[in-house]
Short mmCIF file of C-alpha atoms in Angstrom, two decimals:
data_model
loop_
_atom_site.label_atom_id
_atom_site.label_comp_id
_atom_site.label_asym_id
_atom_site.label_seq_id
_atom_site.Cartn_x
_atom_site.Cartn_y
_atom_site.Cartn_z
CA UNK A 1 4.25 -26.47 -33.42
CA UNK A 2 3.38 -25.70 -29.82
CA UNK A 3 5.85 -26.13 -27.43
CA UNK A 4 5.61 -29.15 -25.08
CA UNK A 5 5.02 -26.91 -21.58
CA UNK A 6 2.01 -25.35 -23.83
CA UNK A 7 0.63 -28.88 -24.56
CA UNK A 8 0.93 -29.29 -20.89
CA UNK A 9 -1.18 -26.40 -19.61
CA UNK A 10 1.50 -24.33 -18.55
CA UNK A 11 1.89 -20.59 -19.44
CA UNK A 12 4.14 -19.12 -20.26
CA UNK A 13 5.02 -17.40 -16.39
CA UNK A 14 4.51 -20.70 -15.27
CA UNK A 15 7.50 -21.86 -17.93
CA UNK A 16 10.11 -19.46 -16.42
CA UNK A 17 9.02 -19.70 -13.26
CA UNK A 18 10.31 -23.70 -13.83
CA UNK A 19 13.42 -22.25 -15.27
CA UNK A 20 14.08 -19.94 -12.91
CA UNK A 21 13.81 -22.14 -10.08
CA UNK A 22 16.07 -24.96 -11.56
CA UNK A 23 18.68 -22.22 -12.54
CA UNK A 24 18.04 -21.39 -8.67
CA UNK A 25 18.68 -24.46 -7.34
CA UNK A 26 21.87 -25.10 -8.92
CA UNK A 27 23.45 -22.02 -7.41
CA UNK A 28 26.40 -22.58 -4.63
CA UNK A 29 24.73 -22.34 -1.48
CA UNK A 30 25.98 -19.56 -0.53
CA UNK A 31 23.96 -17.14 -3.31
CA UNK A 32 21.24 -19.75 -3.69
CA UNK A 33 19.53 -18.80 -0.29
CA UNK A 34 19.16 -15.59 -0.72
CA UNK A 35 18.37 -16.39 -4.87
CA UNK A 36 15.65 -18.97 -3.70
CA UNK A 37 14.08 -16.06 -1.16
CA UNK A 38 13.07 -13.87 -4.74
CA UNK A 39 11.61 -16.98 -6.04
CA UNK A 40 8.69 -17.25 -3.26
CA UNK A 41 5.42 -16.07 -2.75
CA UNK A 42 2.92 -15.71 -0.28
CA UNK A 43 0.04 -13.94 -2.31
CA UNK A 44 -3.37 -14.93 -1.66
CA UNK A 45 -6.40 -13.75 -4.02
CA UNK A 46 -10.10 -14.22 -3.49
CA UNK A 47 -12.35 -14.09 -6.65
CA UNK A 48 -15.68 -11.70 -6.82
CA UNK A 49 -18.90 -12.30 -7.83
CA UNK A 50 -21.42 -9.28 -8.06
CA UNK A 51 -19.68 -7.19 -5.36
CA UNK A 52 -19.33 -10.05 -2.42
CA UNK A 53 -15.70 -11.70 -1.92
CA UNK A 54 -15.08 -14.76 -2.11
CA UNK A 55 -13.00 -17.17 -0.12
CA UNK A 56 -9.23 -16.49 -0.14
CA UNK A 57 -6.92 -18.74 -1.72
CA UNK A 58 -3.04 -19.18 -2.69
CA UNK A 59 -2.21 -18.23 -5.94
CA UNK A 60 0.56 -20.69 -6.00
CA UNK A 61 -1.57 -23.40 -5.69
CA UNK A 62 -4.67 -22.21 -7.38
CA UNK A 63 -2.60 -21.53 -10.46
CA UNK A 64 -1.05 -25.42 -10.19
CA UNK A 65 -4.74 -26.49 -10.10
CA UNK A 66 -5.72 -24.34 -12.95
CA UNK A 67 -2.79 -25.55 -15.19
CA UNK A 68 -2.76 -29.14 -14.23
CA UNK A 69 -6.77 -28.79 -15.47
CA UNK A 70 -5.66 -27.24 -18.44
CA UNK A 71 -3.44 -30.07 -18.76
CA UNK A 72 -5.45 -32.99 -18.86
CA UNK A 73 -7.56 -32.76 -21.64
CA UNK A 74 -4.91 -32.84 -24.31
CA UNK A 75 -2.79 -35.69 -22.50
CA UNK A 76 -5.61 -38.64 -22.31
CA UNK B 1 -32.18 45.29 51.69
CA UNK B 2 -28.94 44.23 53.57
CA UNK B 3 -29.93 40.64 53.48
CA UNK B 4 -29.77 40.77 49.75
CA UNK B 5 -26.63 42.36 49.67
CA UNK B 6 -25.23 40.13 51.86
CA UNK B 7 -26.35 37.37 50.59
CA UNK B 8 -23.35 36.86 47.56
CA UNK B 9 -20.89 37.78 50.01
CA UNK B 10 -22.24 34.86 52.12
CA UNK B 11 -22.25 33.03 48.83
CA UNK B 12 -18.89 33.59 48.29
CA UNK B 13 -17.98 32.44 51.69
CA UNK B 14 -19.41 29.49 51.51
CA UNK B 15 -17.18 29.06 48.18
CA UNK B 16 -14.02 29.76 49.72
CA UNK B 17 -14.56 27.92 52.81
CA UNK B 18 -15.13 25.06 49.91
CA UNK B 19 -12.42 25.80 47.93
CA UNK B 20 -9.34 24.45 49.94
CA UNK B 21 -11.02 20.50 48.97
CA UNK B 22 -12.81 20.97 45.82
CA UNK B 23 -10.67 22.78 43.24
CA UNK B 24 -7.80 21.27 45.17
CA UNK B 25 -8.44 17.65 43.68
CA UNK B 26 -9.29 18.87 40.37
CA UNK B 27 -5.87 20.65 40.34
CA UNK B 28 -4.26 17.65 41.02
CA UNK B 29 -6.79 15.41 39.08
CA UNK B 30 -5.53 17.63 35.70
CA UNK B 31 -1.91 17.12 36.86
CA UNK B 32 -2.16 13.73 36.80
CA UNK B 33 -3.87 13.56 33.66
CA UNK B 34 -1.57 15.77 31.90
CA UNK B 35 0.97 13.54 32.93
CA UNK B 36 -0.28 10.25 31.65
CA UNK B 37 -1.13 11.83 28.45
CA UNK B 38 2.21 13.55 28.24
CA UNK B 39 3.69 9.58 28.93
CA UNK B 40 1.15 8.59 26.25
CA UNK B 41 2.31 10.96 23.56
CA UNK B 42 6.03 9.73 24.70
CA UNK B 43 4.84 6.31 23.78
CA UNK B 44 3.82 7.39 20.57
CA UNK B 45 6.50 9.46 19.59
CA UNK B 46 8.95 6.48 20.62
CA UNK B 47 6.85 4.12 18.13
CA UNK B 48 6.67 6.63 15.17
CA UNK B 49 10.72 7.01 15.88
CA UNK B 50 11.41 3.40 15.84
CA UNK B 51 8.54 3.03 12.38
CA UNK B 52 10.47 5.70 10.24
CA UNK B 53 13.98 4.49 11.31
CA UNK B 54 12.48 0.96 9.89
CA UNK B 55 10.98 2.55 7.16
CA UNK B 56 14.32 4.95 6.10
CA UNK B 57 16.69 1.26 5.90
CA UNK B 58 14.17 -0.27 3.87
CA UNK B 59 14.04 2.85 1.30
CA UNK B 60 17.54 2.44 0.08
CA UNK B 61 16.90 -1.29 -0.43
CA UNK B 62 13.13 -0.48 -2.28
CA UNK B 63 14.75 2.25 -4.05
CA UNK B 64 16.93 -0.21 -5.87
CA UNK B 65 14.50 -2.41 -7.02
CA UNK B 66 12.63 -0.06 -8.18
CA UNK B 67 15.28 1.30 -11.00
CA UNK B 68 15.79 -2.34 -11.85
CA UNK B 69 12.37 -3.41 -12.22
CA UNK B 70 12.18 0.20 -14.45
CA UNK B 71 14.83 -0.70 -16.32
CA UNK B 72 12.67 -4.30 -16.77
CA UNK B 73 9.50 -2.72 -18.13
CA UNK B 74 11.27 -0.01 -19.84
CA UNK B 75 13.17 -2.48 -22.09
CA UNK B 76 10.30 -4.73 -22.60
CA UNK B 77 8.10 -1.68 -23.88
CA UNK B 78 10.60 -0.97 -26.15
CA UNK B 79 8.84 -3.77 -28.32
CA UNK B 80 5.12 -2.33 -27.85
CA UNK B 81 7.10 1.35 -28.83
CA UNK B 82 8.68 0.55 -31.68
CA UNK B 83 5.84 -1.44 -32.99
CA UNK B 84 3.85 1.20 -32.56
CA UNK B 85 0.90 -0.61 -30.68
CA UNK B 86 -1.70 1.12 -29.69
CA UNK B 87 -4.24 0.34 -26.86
CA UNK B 88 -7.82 -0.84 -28.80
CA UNK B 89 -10.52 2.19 -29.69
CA UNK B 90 -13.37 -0.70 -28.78
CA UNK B 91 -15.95 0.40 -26.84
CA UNK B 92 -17.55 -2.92 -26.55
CA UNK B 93 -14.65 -4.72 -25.11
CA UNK B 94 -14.42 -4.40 -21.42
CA UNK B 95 -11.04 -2.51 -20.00
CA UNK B 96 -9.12 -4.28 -16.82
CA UNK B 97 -7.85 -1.79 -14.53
CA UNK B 98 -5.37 -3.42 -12.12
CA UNK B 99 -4.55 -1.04 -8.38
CA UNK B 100 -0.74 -1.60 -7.41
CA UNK B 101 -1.75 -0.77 -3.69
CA UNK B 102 -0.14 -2.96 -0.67
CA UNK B 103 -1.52 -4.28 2.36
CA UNK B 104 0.25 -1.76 5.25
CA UNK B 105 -1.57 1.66 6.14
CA UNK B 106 0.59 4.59 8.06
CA UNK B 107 1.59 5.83 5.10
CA UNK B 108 -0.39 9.10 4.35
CA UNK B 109 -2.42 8.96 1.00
CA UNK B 110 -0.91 7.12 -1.32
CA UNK B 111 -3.37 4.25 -1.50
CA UNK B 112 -6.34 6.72 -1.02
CA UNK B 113 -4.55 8.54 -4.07
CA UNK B 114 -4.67 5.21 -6.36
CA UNK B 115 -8.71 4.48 -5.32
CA UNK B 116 -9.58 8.39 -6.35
CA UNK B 117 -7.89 8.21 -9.70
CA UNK B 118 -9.50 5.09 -10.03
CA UNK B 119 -12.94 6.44 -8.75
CA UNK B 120 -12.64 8.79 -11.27
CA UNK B 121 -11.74 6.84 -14.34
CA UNK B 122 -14.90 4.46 -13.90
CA UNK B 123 -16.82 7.89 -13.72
CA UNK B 124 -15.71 8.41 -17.15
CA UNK B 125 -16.27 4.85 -18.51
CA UNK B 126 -18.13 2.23 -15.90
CA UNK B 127 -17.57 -0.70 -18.01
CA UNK B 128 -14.34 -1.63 -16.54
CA UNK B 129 -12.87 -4.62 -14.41
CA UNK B 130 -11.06 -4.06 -11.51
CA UNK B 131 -8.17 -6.25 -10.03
CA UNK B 132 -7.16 -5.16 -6.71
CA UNK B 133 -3.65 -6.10 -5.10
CA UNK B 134 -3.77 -5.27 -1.57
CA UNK B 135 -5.63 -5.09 1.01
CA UNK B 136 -5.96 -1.27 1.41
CA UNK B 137 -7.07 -0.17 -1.96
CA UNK B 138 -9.26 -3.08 -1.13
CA UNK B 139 -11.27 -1.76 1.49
CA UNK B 140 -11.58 1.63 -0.11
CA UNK B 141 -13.16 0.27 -3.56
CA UNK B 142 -15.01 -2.07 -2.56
CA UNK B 143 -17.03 0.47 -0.22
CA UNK B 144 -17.98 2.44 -3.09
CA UNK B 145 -17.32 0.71 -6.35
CA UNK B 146 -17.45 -3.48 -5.50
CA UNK B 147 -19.29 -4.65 -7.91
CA UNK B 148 -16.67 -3.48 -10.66
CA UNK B 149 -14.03 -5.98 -8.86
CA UNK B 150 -13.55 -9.33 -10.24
CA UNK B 151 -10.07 -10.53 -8.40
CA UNK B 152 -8.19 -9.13 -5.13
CA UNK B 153 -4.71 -10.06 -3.53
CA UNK B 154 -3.49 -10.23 -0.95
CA UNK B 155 0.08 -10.22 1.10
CA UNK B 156 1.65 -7.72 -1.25
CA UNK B 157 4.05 -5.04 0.37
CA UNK B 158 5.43 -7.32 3.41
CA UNK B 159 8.65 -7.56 1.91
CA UNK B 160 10.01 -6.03 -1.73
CA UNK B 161 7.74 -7.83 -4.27
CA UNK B 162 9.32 -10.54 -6.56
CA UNK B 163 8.98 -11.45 -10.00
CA UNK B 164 7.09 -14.19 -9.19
CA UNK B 165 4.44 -12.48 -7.12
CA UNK B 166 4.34 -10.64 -10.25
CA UNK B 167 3.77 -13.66 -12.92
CA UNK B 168 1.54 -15.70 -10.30
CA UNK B 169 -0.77 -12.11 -10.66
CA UNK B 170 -0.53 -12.15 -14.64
CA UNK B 171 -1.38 -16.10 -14.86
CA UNK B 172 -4.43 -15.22 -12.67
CA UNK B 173 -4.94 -12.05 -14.46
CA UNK B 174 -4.92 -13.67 -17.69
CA UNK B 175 -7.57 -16.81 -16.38
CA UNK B 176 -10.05 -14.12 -16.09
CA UNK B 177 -12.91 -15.38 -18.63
CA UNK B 178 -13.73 -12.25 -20.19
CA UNK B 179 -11.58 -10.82 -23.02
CA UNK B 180 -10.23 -7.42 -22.37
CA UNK B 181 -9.77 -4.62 -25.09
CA UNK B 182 -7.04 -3.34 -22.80
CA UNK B 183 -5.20 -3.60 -19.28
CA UNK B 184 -4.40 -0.82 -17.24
CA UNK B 185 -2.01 -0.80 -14.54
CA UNK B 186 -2.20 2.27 -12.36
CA UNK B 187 0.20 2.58 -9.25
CA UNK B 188 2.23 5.13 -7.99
CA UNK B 189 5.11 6.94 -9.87
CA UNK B 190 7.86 7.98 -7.59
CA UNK B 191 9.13 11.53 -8.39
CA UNK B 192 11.13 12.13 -5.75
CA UNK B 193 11.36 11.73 -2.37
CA UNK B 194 8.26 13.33 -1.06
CA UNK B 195 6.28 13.63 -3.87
CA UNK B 196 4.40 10.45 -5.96
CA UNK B 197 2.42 10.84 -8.90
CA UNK B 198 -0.59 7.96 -9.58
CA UNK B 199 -0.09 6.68 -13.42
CA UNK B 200 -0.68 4.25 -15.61
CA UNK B 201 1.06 1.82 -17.13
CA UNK B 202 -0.56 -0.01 -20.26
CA UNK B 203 -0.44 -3.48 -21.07
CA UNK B 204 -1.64 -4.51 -24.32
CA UNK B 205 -3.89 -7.41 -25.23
CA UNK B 206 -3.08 -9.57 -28.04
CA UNK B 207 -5.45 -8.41 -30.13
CA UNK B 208 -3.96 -4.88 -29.57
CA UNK B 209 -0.46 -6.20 -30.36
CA UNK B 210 -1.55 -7.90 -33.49
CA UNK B 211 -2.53 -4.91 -34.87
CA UNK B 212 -0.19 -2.67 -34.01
CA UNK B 213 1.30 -0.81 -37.56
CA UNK B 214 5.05 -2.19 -36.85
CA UNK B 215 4.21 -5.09 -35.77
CA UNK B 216 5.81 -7.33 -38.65
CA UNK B 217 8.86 -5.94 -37.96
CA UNK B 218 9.85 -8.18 -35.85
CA UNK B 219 8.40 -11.42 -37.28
CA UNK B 220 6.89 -13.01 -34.10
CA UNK B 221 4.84 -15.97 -34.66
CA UNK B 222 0.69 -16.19 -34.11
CA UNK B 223 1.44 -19.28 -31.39
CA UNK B 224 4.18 -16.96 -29.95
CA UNK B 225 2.42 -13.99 -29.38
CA UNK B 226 0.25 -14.99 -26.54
CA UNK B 227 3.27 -15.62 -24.82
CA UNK B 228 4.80 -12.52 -25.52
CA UNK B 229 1.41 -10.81 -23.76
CA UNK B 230 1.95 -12.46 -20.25
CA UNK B 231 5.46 -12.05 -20.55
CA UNK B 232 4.80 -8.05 -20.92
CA UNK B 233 2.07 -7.92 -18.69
CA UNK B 234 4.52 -9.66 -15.64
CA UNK B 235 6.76 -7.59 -16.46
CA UNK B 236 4.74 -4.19 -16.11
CA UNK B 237 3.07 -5.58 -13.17
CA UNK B 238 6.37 -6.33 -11.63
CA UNK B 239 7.63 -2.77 -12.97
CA UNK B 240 4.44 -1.17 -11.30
CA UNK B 241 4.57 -2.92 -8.02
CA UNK B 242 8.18 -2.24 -7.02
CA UNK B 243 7.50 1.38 -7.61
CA UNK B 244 4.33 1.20 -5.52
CA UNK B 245 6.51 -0.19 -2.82
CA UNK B 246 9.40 2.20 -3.00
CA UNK B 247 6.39 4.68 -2.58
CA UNK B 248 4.43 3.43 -0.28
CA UNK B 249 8.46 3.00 1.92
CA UNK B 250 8.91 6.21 1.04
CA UNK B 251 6.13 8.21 1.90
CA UNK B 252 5.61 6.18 5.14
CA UNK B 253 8.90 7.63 6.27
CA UNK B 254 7.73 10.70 5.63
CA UNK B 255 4.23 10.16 7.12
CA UNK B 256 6.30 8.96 10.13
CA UNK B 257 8.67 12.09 10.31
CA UNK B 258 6.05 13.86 10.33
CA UNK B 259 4.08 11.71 12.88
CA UNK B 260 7.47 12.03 14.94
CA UNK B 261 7.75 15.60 14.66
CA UNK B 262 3.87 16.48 15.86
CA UNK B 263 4.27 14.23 19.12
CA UNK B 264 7.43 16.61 19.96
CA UNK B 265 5.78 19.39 19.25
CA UNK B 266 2.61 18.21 21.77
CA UNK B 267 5.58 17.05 24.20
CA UNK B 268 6.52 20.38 24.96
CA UNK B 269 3.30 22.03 24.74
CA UNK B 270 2.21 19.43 27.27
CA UNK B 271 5.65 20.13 29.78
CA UNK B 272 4.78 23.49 29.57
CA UNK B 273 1.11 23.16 30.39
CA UNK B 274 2.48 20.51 33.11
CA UNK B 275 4.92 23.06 34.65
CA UNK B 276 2.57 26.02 34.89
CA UNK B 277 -0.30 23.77 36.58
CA UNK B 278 2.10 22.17 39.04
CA UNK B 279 3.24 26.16 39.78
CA UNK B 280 0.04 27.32 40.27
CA UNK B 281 -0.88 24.64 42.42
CA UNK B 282 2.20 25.24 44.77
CA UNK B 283 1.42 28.76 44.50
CA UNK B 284 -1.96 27.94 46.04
CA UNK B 285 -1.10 25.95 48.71
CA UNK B 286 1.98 28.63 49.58
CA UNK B 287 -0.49 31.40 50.00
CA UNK B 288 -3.20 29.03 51.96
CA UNK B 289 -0.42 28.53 54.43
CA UNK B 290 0.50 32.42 54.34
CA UNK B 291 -2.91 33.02 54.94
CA UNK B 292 -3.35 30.47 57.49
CA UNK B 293 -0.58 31.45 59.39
CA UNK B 294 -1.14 35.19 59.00
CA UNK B 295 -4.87 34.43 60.21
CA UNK B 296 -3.64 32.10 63.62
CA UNK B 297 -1.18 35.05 64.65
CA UNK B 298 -3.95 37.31 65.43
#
């Protein structure tokens, strides 16, 4: 049986990133700032087609978009 | 006959009686330049100082990361090594080669390194992916070889990378549509201190790890496995780009020592050269007032 994150279009990175930030967020302040700093990032990434670059996006959010697409179909 | 003869002396006259305003400035035309390059390379020197003091605090802290992320792919090869797996002998699957460069320069060749190895493999076989991260590696592959590129990223190497730069890379590296036989990672292997050797790290596909002779050993399931993949590939991703970071730290201080060192050795060539103009050009005026004098006595 797959796992419910699966059904949900996660991956599997996605799934412990989840994890790891819920485990971060219930740190004592004190360690959870510098905890919640490891947990962020700024990449960007631009995709290429036949040698030209494309536009430059966040991977953050282009991987929620990706998932939440890979997501839908099996909910409805 | 005498006319000729006379005529260089009369040359030369005319020269000397030029001399006093005309060699004069230049004199004191180099003078001044020597000094505002002499400030210039003082500049320098100051900023190269200040980048490899930078650079030397941020080692210790790269440095550690780097023998815990180790530690992080070594243990989670351990799997791949006692299964045995082996990367696919496919030739009609494409290979993904992934560049652990950054996004910072002033740090002598270490991301010119990574783009040459990587020149050289797609010499060897052409029909390979590349995914770029960084900016640097970037702009050197996509000169020559862009139309092999299929993803870059960017905003690596500002600050040591996290695990999550490292599994928002995988998930993206894993969307790609085509199915690789294999995924290389090449970065930079830190040997010691000064010297870095480009390698690469291999991340297997499923496929690869599926058929792997040991693989039932450890009785992972079919729905599993997939998960087991990105979780590797993360991993040596994360593994490969805290080393490239410790390296690229690293050799920048060195780059920078070096920098450092060159601008004092041109900072006393420079005072030297700077001393012995501003002598000679006392020395000139001395004996034009000598001779001045000498001449109004008579």
């Amino acid at each position: 049986m797959a796992p419910a994150w699966k059904a949900a279009g996660l991956t599997y990175n996605k799934y412990l990133e989840v994890a790891a930030r819920v485990v971060r967020r219930s740190l004592k302040d004190d360690i959870r700032l510098a905890a919640e700093r490891r947990g962020q990032t700024e990449l960007r990434f631009a995709k290429w087609t036949s040698g030209k670059q494309g536009d430059l996006t966040n991977v953050a959010d282009a991987n929620a978009v990706a998932m939440a697409e890979a997501g839908t179909p099996k909910t409805s | 006959m005498l006319s000729r003869a006379a005529r260089p002396a009369l040359r030369a006259g005319a020269a000397a009686s030029a001399r006093p305003a005309v060699p004069n400035a230049a004199t004191f035309a180099t003078l001044r330049e020597i000094e505002d390059r002499l400030k210039s390379i003082r500049n320098i020197e100051k900023i190269t100082k200040t980048m490899k003091i930078v650079a030397s605090t941020k080692l210790t802290r790269a440095q550690r990361a780097m023998t815990s992320s180790r530690e992080y792919g070594k243990t989670s090869n351990t799997v791949f090594e006692n299964a045995e797996t082996k990367p696919l002998e496919n030739d009609d699957k494409k290979t993904l080669i992934v560049v652990a460069s950054s996004d910072k320069g002033l740090c002598g060749g270490i991301h010119s390194g990574l783009s040459k190895y990587v020149r050289r493999l797609l010499l060897e076989k052409p029909n390979v992916d590349i995914v770029v991260l960084g900016e640097k590696c970037k702009a050197q592959l996509s000169r020559s070889n862009s139309k092999n590129i299929v993803l870059s990223f960017s905003g690596i190497g500002k600050a040591i990378p996290t695990f999550a730069d490292a599994q928002a890379i995988a998930d993206q590296v894993s969307r790609l549509p085509t199915d690789y036989a294999s995924v290389q990672i090449i970065y930079n292997k830190f040997v010691n201190a000064t010297s870095y050797e480009v390698t690469p790290i291999e991340a297997y596909s499923q496929e690869a790890i599926a058929n792997s002779p040991n693989f039932s050993a450890f009785e992972i399931d079919d729905s599993v496995l997939s998960n087991l993949q990105e979780y590797s590939l993360s991993n040596s991703l994360y593994w490969a780009l805290a080393e490239g970071h410790a390296c690229e730290i690293s050799a920048r201080r060195n780059a920078m020592d070096n920098a450092s060192k060159n601008a004092g050795d041109m900072i006393t060539k420079y005072q030297i050269l700077f001393n012995r103009t501003r002598q000679a050009v006392i020395t000139g005026e001395l004996v034009e007032i000598i001779t001045g004098a000498a001449a109004s006595e008579e």
